[in-house]
CSV table of C-alpha atoms and ligand atoms in Angstrom, one decimal:
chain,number,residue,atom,x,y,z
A,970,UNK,CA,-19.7,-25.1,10.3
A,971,UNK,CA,-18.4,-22.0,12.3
A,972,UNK,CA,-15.0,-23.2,11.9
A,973,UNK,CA,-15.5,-23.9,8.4
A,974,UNK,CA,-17.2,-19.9,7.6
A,975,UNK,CA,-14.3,-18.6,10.0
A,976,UNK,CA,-11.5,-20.2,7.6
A,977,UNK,CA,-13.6,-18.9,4.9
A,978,UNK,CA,-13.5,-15.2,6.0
A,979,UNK,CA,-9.8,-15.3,7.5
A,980,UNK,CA,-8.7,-16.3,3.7
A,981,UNK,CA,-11.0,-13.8,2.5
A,982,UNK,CA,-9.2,-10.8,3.9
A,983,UNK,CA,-6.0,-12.6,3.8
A,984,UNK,CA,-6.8,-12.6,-0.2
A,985,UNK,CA,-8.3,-9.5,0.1
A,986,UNK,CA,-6.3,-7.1,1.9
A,987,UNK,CA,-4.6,-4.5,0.1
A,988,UNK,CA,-1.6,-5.0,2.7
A,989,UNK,CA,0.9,-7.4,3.8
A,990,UNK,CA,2.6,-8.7,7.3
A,991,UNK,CA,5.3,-6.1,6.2
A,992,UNK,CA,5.3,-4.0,9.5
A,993,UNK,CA,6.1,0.3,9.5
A,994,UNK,CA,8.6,0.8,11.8
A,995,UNK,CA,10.6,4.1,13.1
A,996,UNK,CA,8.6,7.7,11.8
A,997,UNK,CA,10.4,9.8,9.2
A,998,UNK,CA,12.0,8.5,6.8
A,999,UNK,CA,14.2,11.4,5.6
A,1000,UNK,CA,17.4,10.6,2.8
A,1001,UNK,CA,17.2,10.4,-1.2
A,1002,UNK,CA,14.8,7.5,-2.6
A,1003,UNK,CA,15.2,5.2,-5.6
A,1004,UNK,CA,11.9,3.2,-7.0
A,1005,UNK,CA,13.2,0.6,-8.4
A,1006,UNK,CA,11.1,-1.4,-10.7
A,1007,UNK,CA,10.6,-4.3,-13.5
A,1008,UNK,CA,7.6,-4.4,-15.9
A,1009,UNK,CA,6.9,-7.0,-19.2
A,1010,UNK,CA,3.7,-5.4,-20.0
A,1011,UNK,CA,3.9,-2.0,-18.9
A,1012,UNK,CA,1.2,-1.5,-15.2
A,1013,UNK,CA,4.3,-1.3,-13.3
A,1014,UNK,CA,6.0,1.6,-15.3
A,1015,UNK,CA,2.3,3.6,-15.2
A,1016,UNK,CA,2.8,2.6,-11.3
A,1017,UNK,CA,6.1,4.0,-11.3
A,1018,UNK,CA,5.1,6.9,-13.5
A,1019,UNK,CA,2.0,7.8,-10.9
A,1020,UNK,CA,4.3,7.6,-8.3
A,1021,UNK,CA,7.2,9.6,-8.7
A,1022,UNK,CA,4.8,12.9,-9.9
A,1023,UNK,CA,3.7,12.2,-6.1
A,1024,UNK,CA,6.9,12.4,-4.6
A,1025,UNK,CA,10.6,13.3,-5.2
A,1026,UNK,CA,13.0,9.8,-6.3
A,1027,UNK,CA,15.1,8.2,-8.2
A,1028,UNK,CA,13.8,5.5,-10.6
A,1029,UNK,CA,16.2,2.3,-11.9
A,1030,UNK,CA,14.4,0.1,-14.3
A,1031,UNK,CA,15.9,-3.8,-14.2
A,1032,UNK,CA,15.9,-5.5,-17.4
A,1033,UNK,CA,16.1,-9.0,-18.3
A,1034,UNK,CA,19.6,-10.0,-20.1
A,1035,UNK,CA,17.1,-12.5,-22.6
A,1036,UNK,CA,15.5,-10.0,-24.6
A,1037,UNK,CA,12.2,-10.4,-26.4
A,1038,UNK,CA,11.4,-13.4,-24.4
A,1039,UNK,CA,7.8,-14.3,-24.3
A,1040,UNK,CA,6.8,-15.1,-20.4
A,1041,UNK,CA,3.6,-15.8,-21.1
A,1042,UNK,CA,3.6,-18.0,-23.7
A,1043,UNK,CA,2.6,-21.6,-23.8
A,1044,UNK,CA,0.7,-21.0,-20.5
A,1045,UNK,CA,3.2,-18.8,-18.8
A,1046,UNK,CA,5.2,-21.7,-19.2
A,1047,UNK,CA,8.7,-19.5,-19.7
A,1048,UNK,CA,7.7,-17.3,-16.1
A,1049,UNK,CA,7.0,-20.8,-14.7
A,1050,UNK,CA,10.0,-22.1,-15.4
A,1051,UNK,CA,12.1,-19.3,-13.8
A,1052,UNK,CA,9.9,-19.6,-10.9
A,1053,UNK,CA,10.5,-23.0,-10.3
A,1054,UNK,CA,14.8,-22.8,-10.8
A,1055,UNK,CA,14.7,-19.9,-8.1
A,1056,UNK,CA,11.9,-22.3,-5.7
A,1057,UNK,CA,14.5,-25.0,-6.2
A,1058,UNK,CA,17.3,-23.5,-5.5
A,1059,UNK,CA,16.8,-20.1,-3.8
A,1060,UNK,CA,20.0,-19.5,-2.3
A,1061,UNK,CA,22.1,-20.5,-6.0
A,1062,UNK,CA,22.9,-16.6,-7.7
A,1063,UNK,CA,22.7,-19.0,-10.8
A,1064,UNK,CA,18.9,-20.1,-10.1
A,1065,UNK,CA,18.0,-16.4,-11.0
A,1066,UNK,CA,17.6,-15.1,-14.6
A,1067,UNK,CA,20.5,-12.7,-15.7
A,1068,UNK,CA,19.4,-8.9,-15.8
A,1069,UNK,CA,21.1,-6.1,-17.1
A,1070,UNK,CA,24.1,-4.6,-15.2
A,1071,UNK,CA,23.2,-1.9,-13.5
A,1072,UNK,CA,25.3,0.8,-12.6
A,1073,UNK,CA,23.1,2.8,-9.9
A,1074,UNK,CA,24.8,2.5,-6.4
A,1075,UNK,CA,22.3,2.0,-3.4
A,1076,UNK,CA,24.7,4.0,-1.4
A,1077,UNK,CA,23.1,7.3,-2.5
A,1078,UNK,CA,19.8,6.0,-0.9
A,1079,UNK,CA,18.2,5.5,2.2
A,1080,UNK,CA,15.1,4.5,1.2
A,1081,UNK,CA,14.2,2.2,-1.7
A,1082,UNK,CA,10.6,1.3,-2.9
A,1083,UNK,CA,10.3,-1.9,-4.9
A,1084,UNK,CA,7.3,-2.0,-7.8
A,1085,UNK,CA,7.3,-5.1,-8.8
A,1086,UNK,CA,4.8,-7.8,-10.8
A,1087,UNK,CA,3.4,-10.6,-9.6
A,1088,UNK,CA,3.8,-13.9,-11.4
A,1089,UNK,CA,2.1,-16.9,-10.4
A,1090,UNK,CA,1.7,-15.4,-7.1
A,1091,UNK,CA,5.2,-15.1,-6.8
A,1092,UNK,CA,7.4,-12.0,-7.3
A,1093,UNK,CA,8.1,-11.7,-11.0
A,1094,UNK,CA,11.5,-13.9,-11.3
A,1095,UNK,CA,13.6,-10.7,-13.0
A,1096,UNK,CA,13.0,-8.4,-9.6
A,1097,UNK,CA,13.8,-11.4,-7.8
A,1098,UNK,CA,17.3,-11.2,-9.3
A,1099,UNK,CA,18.4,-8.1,-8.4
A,1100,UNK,CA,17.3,-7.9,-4.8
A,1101,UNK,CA,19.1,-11.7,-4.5
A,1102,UNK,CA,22.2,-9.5,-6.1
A,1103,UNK,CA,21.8,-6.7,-3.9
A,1104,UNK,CA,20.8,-8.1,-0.5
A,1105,UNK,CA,23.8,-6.7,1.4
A,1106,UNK,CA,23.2,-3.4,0.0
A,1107,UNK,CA,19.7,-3.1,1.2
A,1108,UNK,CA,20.5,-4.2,4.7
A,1109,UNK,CA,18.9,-1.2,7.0
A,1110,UNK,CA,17.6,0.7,4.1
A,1111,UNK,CA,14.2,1.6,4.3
A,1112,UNK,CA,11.6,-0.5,2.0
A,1113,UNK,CA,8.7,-0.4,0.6
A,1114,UNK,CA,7.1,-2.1,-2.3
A,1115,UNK,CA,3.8,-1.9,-4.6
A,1116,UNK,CA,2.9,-4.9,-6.2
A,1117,UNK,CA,0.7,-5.0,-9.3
A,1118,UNK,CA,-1.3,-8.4,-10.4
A,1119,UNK,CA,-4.4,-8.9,-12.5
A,1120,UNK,CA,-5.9,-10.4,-9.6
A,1121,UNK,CA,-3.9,-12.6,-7.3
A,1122,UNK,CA,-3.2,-11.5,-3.6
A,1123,UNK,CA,0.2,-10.2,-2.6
A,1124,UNK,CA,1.4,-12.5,0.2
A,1125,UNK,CA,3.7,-14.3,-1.2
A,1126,UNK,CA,5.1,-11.7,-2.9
A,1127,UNK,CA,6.1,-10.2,0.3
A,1128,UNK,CA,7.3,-13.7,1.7
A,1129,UNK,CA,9.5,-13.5,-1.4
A,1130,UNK,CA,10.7,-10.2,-0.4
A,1131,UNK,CA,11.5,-11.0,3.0
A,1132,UNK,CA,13.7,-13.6,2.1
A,1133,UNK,CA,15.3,-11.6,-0.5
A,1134,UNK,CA,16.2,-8.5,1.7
A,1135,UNK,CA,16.4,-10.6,5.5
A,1136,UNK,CA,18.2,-7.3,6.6
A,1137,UNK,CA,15.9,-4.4,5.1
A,1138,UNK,CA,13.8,-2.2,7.2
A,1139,UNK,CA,10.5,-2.1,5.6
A,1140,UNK,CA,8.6,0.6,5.2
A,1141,UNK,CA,3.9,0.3,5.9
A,1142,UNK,CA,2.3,-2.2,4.2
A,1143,UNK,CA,3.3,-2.9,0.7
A,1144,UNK,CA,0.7,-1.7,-1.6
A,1145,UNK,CA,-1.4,-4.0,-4.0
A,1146,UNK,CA,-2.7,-3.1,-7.5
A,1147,UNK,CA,-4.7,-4.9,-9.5
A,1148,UNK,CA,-7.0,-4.5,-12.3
A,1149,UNK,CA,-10.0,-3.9,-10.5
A,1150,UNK,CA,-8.9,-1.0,-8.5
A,1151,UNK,CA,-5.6,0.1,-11.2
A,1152,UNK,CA,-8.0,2.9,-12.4
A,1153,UNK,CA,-7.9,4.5,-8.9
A,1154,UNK,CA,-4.1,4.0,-8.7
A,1155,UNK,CA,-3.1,8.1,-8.0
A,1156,UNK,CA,-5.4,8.3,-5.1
A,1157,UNK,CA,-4.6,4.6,-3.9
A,1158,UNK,CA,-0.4,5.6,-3.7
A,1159,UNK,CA,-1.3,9.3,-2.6
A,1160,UNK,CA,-2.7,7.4,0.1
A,1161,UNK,CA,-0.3,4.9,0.7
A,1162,UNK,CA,2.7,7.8,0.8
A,1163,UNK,CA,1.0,8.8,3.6
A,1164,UNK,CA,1.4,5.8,5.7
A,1165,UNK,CA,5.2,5.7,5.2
A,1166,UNK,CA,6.1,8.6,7.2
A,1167,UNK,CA,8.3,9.8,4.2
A,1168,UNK,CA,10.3,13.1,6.1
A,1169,UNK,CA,8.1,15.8,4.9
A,1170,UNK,CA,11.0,17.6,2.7
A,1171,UNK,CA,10.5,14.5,0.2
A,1172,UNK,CA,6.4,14.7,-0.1
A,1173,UNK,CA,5.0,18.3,1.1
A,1174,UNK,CA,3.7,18.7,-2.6
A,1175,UNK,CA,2.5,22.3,-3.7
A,1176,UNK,CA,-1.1,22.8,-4.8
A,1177,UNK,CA,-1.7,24.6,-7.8
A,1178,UNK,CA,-5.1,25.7,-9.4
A,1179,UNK,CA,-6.5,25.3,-12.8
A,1180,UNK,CA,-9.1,27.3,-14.2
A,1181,UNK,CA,-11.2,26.3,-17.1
A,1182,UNK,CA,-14.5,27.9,-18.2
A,1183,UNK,CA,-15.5,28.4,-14.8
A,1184,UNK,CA,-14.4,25.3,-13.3
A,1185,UNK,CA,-11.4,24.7,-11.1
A,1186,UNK,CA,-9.4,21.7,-10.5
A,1187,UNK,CA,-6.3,21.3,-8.0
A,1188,UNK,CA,-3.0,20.0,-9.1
A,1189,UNK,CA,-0.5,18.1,-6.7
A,1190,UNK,CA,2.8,19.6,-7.9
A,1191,UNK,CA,5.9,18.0,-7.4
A,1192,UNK,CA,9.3,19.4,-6.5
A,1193,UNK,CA,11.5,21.0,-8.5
A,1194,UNK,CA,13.5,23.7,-9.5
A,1195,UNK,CA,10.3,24.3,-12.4
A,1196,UNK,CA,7.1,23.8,-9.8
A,1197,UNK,CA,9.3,26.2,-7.2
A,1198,UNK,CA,10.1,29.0,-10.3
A,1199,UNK,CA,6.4,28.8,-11.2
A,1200,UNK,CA,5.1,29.0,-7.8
A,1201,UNK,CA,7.3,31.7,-7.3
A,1202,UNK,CA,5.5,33.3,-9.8
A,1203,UNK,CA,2.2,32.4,-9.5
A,1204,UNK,CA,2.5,33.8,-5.4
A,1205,UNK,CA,2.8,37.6,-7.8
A,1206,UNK,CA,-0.3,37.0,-9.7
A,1207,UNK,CA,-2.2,33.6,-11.5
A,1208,UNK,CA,-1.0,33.2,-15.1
A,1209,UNK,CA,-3.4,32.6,-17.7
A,1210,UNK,CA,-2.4,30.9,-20.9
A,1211,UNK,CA,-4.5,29.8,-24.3
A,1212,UNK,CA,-3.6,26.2,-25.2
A,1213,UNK,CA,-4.4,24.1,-27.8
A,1214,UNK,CA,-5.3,20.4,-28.4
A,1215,UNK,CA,-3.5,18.2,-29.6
A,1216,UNK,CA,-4.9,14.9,-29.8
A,1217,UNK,CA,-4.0,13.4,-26.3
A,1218,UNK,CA,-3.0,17.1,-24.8
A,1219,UNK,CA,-3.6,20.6,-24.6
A,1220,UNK,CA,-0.6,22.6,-24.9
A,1221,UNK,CA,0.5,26.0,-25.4
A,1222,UNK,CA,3.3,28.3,-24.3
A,1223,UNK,CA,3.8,29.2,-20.6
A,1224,UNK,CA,5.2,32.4,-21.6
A,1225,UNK,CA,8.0,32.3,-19.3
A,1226,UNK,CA,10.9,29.9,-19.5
A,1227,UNK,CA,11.6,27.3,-16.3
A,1228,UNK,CA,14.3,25.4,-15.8
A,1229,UNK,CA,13.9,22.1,-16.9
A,1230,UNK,CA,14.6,18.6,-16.1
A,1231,UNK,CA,13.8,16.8,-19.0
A,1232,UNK,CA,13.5,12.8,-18.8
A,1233,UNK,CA,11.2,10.2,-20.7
A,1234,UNK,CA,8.5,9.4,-19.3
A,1235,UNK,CA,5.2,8.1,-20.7
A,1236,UNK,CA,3.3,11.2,-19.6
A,1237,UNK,CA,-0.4,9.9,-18.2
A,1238,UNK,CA,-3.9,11.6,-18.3
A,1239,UNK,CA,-4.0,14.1,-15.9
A,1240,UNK,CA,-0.1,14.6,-15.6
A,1241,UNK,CA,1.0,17.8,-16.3
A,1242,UNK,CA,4.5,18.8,-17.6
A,1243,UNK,CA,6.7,21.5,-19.3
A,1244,UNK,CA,7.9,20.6,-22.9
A,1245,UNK,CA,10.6,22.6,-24.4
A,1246,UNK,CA,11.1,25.0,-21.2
A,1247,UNK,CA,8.5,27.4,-21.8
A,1248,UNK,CA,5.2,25.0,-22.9
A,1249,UNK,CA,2.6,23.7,-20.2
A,1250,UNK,CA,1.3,20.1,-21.3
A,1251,UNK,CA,-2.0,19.1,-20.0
A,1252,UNK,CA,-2.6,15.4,-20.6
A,1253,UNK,CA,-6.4,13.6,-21.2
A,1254,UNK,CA,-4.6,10.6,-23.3
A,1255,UNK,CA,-0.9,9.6,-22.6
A,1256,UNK,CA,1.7,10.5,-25.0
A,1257,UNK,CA,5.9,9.1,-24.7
A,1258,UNK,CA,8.0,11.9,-24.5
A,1259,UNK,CA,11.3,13.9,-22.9
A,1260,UNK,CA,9.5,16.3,-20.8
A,1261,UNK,CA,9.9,18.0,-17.0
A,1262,UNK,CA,7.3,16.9,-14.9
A,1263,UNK,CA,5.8,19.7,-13.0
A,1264,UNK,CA,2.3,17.8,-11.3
A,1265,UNK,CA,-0.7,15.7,-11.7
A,1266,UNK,CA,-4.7,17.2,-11.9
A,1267,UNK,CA,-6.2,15.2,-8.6
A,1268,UNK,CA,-8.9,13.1,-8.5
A,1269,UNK,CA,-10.5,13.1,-12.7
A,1270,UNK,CA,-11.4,10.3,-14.5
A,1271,UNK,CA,-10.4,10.5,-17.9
A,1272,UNK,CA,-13.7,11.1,-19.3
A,1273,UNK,CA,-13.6,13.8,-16.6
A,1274,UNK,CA,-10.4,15.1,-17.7
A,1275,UNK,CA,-11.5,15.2,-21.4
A,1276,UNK,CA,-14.5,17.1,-20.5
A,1277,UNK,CA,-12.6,19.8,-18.0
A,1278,UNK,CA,-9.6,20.5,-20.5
A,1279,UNK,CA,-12.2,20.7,-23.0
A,1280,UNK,CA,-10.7,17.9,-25.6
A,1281,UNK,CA,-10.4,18.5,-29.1
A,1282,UNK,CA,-11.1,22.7,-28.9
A,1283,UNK,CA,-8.5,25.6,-29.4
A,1284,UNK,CA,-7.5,28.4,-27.8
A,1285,UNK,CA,-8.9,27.4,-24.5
A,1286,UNK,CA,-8.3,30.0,-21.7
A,1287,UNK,CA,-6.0,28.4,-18.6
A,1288,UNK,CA,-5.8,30.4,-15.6
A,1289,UNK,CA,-3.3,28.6,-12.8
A,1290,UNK,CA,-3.2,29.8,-9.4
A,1291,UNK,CA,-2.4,29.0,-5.9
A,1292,UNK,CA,-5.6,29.6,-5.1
A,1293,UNK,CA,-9.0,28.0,-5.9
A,1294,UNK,CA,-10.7,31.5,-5.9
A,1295,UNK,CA,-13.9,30.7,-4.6
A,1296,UNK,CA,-13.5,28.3,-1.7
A,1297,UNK,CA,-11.6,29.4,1.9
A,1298,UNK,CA,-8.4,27.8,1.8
A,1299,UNK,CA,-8.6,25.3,4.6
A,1300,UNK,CA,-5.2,23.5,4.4
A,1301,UNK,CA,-2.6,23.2,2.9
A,1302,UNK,CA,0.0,20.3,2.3
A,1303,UNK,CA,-3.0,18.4,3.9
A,1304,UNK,CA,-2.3,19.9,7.2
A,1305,UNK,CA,-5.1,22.0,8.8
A,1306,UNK,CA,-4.2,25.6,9.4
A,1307,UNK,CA,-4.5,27.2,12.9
A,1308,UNK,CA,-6.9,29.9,13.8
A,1309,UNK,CA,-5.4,33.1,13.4
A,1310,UNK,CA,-1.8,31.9,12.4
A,1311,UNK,CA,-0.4,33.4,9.3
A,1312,UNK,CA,0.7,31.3,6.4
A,1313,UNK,CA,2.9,31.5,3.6
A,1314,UNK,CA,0.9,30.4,0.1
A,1315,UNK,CA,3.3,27.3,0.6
A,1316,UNK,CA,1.4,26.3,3.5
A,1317,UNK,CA,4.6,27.4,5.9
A,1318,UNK,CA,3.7,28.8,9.4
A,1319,UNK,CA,4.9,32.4,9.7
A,1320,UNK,CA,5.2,33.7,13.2
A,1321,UNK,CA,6.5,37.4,12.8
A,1322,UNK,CA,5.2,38.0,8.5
A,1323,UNK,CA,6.5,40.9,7.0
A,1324,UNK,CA,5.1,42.5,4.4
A,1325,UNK,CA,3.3,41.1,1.6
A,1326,UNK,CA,0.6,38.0,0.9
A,1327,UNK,CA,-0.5,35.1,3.5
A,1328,UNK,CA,-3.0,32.9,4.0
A,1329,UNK,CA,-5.2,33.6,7.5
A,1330,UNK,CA,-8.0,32.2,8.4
A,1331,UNK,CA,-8.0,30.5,4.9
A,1332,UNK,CA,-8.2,33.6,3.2
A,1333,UNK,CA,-6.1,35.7,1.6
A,1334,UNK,CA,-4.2,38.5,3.3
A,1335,UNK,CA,-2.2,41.2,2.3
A,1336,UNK,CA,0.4,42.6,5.2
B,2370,FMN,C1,4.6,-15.0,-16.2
B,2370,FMN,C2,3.4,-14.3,-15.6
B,2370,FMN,C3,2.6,-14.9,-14.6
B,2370,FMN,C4,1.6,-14.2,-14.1
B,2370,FMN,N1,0.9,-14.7,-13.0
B,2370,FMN,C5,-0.2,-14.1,-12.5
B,2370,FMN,C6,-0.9,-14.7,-11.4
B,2370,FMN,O1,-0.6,-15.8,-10.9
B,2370,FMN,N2,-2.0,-13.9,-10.9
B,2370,FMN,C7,-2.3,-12.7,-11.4
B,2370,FMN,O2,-3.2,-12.1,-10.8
B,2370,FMN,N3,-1.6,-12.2,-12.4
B,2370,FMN,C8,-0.6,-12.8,-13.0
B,2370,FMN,N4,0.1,-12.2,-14.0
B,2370,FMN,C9,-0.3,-10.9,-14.5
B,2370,FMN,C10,0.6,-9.8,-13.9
B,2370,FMN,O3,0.8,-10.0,-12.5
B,2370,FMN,C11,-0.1,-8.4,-14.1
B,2370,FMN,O4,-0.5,-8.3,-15.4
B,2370,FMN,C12,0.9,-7.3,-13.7
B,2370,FMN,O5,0.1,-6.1,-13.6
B,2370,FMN,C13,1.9,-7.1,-14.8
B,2370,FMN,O6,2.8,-6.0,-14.5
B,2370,FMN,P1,3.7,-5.4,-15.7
B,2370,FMN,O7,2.7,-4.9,-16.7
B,2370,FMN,O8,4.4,-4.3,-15.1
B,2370,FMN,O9,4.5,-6.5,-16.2
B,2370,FMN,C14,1.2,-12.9,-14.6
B,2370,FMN,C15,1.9,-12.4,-15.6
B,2370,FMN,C16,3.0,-13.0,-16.2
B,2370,FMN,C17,3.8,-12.4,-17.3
């Protein structure tokens, strides 16, 4: 009977564990990253999406050669059948459907992250393809992957990985997101960042502040030539703007123009981005558009988010800042400041400042 309950709980966690027996190895990883990812029904792009306002990379999307095929039809029977050419035959290019060419070379990168689906507890037959086509040129690259299911465990996802890319170095645990914990998905791959020892250049994200009717809420920022100009500006004095709503948004002109680097994206609630240069974009609902991302609002539910930006009003006073006004500043880039050591608002350690504003003691100080 204790053998039996032991079983039971070992394939509990096994089943349960948000991880894999994908190892971390060296600390650091420093060198440009690509995300490269597949998704049929979309959880894998809102991955990708989440990610990549957390951290500076690349992103390739791999698309099937078949288009408009329907994998789940008939009882998945289409994904099934892909499944079982590639089990039959793994080592055969021609076991694997055809994708899409794809002209991004890995040689720019030294670290890739796969996001991938899981299909029948396998990993979904189209990433399969191009890691079997690009095996050679992920040998010692640095990889990690996030794996989205409705509910199936991961392992043999990252079986399938490890036999796809013998020669890769991976990179932590791969993450797994499902649709019981998908909702928490920005603080699950804030986290999960964390443990891959990314070099800090590609991941020390600015905090910004947003005030709204007396409440504040931070905002990770990613990097960029925009989030550095308005930083930049925001260390002279906070900007306050009046937006507007606009169904899934409020939006409203920055008054200031930032240099922009405009790609589509299905902008997410809480995602906040410049449209047209000179507009700030704060996002309750989701909306598909060219815009330059500039950050995410940490930690709100939707409901939350609706309720904070104040859904469905106009001209709604914004104030952003670099500070959250009322509370001591006790880190910053999650590190914790030392006593008496002066900071830049960036978080950077100063030891001889000059003139003009630091942080000290978490506080304020003007030199
Ligand atoms: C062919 C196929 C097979 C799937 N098999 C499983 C499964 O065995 N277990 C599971 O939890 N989810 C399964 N799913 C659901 C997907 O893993 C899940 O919805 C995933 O988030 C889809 O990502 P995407 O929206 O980026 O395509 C399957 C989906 C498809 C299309």
């Amino acid at each position: 009977m204790k053998q039996i309950l032991l079983l039971l709980a070992a394939m509990l966690l096994c089943c349960c564990s948000s991880d894999s027996e994908v190892k971390a190895d060296e600390p650091s990883h420093a060198g440009k990253t690509l995300v490269v990812y597949y998704s049929y029904t979309g959880n894998c792009r809102e991955i990708v999406n989440t990610l990549t306002s957390q951290m500076e990379a690349d992103v390739l999307e791999i698309q099937p050669a078949e288009k408009g095929q329907k994998y789940e039809a008939n009882n998945y029977a289409l994904g099934t059948q892909l499944l079982n050419a590639i089990k039959a035959n793994p080592n055969n290019a021609s076991s694997y459907p055809a994708i899409d060419p794809v002209t991004t070379s890995l040689d720019d990168y030294q670290n890739v992250i796969i996001v991938t689906p899981l299909w029948w507890s396998q990993m979904a037959a189209i990433m399969q393809t191009y890691l079997f086509q690009n095996a050679s040129q992920m040998a010692g690259k640095h990889v990690g992957m996030i794996v989205s299911s409705a509910s199936s465990g991961i392992s043999q996802v990252v079986n399938d990985a490890k036999r796809l890319l013998p020669d890769a170095t991976w990179m932590g645990d791969a993450l797994w997101i499902n649709n019981s914990n998908r909702s928490n998905k920005t603080s699950l791959i804030q986290n999960w960042i964390k443990t891959l020892n990314f070099a800090e250049e590609q991941t020390s994200m600015k905090e910004m502040y947003i005030t709204i009717g007396g409440q504040t809420k931070s905002v990770t920022l990613v990097d960029n030539d925009a989030t550095r100009e308005l930083v930049a500006a925001l260390q002279n004095a906070p900007i306050t703007v009046t937006l507007n709503d606009n169904n899934f948004e409020i939006w409203g002109s920055l008054g200031r123009t930032l240099t922009t680097k405009n790609e589509q994206m299905i902008a997410q609630p809480g995602d906040v981005v410049l449209y047209n240069g000179s507009n700030i974009c704060l996002f309750y609902g989701s909306s598909s558009w060219s815009y330059t991302r500039l950050g995410h609002i940490d930690g709100l539910s939707e409901s939350e988010l609706r309720t904070f930006l104040k859904a469905g009003q106009n001209n709604i006073s914004v104030t952003l800042s670099l500070t959250s006004g009322t509370t001591a500043i006790k880190s910053v880039n999650g590190n914790r400041m030392e006593d008496g050591a002066y900071y830049t608002l960036n978080g950077v350690k100063v030891s001889n400042p000059s003139k003009g504003l630091y942080i000290k003691n978490g506080k304020k100080v003007i030199i």
